[in-house]
Amino acid sequence: MPGKQRGEPRPTSAGNRSASDHERRRRLLDIASGFESSVVRFPCVIYVHATTAADLALGLQECRDCAYALGWHVVGTIAWTGERCRTVEHRNLDRAISYFWERRAKALLTVHQAMLPRSGDQYRAFVSTIEAHNGFVHFRKPAAGAPSAERGDGSW
C-alpha cells in the first residue's frame, strides 16, 4: 500500500518529548478542560564529574533519564571533566549548594557517591548542608558494597 509509506503521521512517544514540551502540553490540556493542575514538579539539580567527555555525557544522560523516570524537574546541571582539583571541586560543590540556599532545588541527583567529596568529613558536611536546607542527595547507582537498605532495593 503506497499510502502507508509516506505522509502518514506517527504518534510521538512521550520519551521523545522535552520537559518544556510536556509542560506546554499540560498547560494546553488544563486550559482546554478549564481545570488548573495542582501537580508541581519536584525540583532537582544534577551534579556530574568525570575524567573524560564521553564518561561525562554518559553520566549526564543517566541522571536525566533518572530525573525523567522519577518525574523530577531539572533546574540546574553542574557538570565538569578533568582531574579532581580541590579549588574546582569546591567551586562546583558551592554552586550545587547555592541551589538549595536559594530554595530552587530539593534534591541533588548524581550517578554515584564517588562524584562527591572523597573525604568522609567533607562528604558528611556537604550532605548535612543540603539536609539543613530541606534537601537530600539521590544516587543513580549505589556505591560498591553498600548495604541493601542504602541501595533502596526494597529489602528491609
XYZ file of C-alpha atoms in Angstrom:
156
model
C 0.000 0.000 0.000
C 1.699 3.164 -1.121
C -0.227 5.406 1.290
C 1.367 3.839 4.357
C 4.931 4.516 3.296
C 4.816 8.290 3.261
C 2.784 11.095 4.654
C 1.080 9.092 7.369
C 1.682 10.702 10.768
C 3.149 8.592 13.517
C 2.333 9.277 17.138
C 5.235 10.802 19.043
C 6.286 8.775 22.033
C 6.350 10.599 25.361
C 10.018 9.691 25.759
C 10.992 11.818 22.763
C 9.433 14.995 24.153
C 11.384 17.595 26.063
C 10.404 18.778 29.532
C 9.237 22.102 28.098
C 7.056 20.265 25.569
C 5.476 18.193 28.364
C 4.814 21.386 30.330
C 3.329 23.134 27.285
C 1.045 20.173 26.567
C -0.086 20.017 30.208
C -0.928 23.751 30.179
C -2.880 23.374 26.919
C -4.889 20.485 28.376
C -5.574 22.485 31.543
C -6.810 25.463 29.529
C -8.951 23.293 27.251
C -10.561 21.462 30.161
C -10.918 24.512 32.385
C -9.004 22.673 35.097
C -5.942 24.030 36.865
C -3.451 21.276 37.627
C -2.055 21.243 41.136
C 0.846 18.978 40.233
C 4.171 20.684 40.848
C 7.267 19.000 39.501
C 9.926 18.173 42.090
C 12.996 20.400 41.510
C 16.438 18.810 41.388
C 19.952 19.718 40.343
C 22.243 17.274 38.512
C 25.872 17.074 39.639
C 28.255 15.007 37.484
C 32.049 14.812 37.389
C 34.032 12.607 35.010
C 37.591 12.365 33.768
C 36.596 12.169 30.082
C 33.940 13.872 27.983
C 32.457 10.500 26.990
C 32.008 9.478 30.633
C 30.523 12.891 31.380
C 27.961 12.568 28.581
C 27.014 9.086 29.774
C 26.636 10.250 33.389
C 24.527 13.238 32.374
C 22.246 11.061 30.267
C 21.802 8.567 33.116
C 20.878 11.364 35.519
C 18.481 12.984 33.047
C 16.797 9.627 32.427
C 16.511 9.052 36.172
C 15.012 12.520 36.729
C 12.521 11.920 33.933
C 11.572 8.498 35.318
C 11.004 9.982 38.780
C 9.022 12.912 37.376
C 11.559 15.453 38.650
C 12.204 18.839 37.068
C 15.894 19.577 36.454
C 16.509 23.199 37.480
C 20.267 23.111 37.003
C 23.160 20.994 35.819
C 26.686 21.128 37.171
C 28.982 19.016 35.017
C 32.751 19.119 34.732
C 35.566 16.998 33.353
C 39.173 16.579 34.326
C 41.193 15.564 37.314
C 39.946 16.444 40.753
C 41.368 19.743 41.874
C 40.410 20.960 45.317
C 39.547 24.512 44.196
C 37.493 23.440 41.169
C 35.679 20.790 43.186
C 34.848 23.244 45.991
C 33.627 25.846 43.488
C 31.293 23.310 41.851
C 30.064 21.977 45.194
C 29.328 25.558 46.278
C 27.377 26.086 43.054
C 25.343 22.968 43.851
C 24.641 24.125 47.406
C 23.562 27.552 46.137
C 20.512 25.913 44.515
C 19.432 24.781 47.994
C 20.223 28.131 49.642
C 18.031 29.853 47.063
C 15.331 27.157 47.523
C 15.359 26.318 43.834
C 16.152 22.607 44.362
C 15.128 19.916 46.815
C 17.344 17.087 45.576
C 20.870 16.659 44.272
C 20.976 13.892 41.670
C 24.319 12.282 40.869
C 25.449 8.971 39.409
C 27.260 7.615 42.473
C 28.885 8.704 45.713
C 32.385 8.841 44.205
C 31.394 12.069 42.412
C 31.041 13.867 45.739
C 33.875 14.781 48.157
C 36.176 11.838 48.883
C 36.938 12.712 52.489
C 34.369 11.350 54.923
C 34.241 14.606 56.878
C 33.826 16.724 53.739
C 31.144 14.371 52.426
C 29.183 14.486 55.700
C 29.477 18.288 55.833
C 28.253 18.588 52.235
C 25.266 16.294 52.789
C 24.353 17.916 56.118
C 24.379 21.354 54.446
C 21.918 20.104 51.845
C 19.761 18.453 54.516
C 19.781 21.682 56.557
C 18.056 23.333 53.598
C 15.398 20.553 53.437
C 17.091 18.726 50.573
C 18.636 15.318 50.012
C 21.148 13.536 47.780
C 19.964 10.816 45.397
C 22.460 8.419 43.797
C 21.641 6.869 40.442
C 23.837 3.854 41.229
C 24.667 2.506 44.692
C 28.203 2.537 45.989
C 30.015 -0.772 45.647
C 29.416 -2.901 48.722
C 26.654 -0.669 50.092
C 24.129 -2.396 52.377
C 20.780 -3.117 50.754
C 18.933 -0.544 52.891
C 21.121 2.242 51.479
C 20.652 0.987 47.949
C 16.895 1.223 48.263
C 16.199 -2.091 46.551
C 13.090 -2.704 48.637
C 14.598 -5.189 51.093
C 14.158 -4.455 54.781
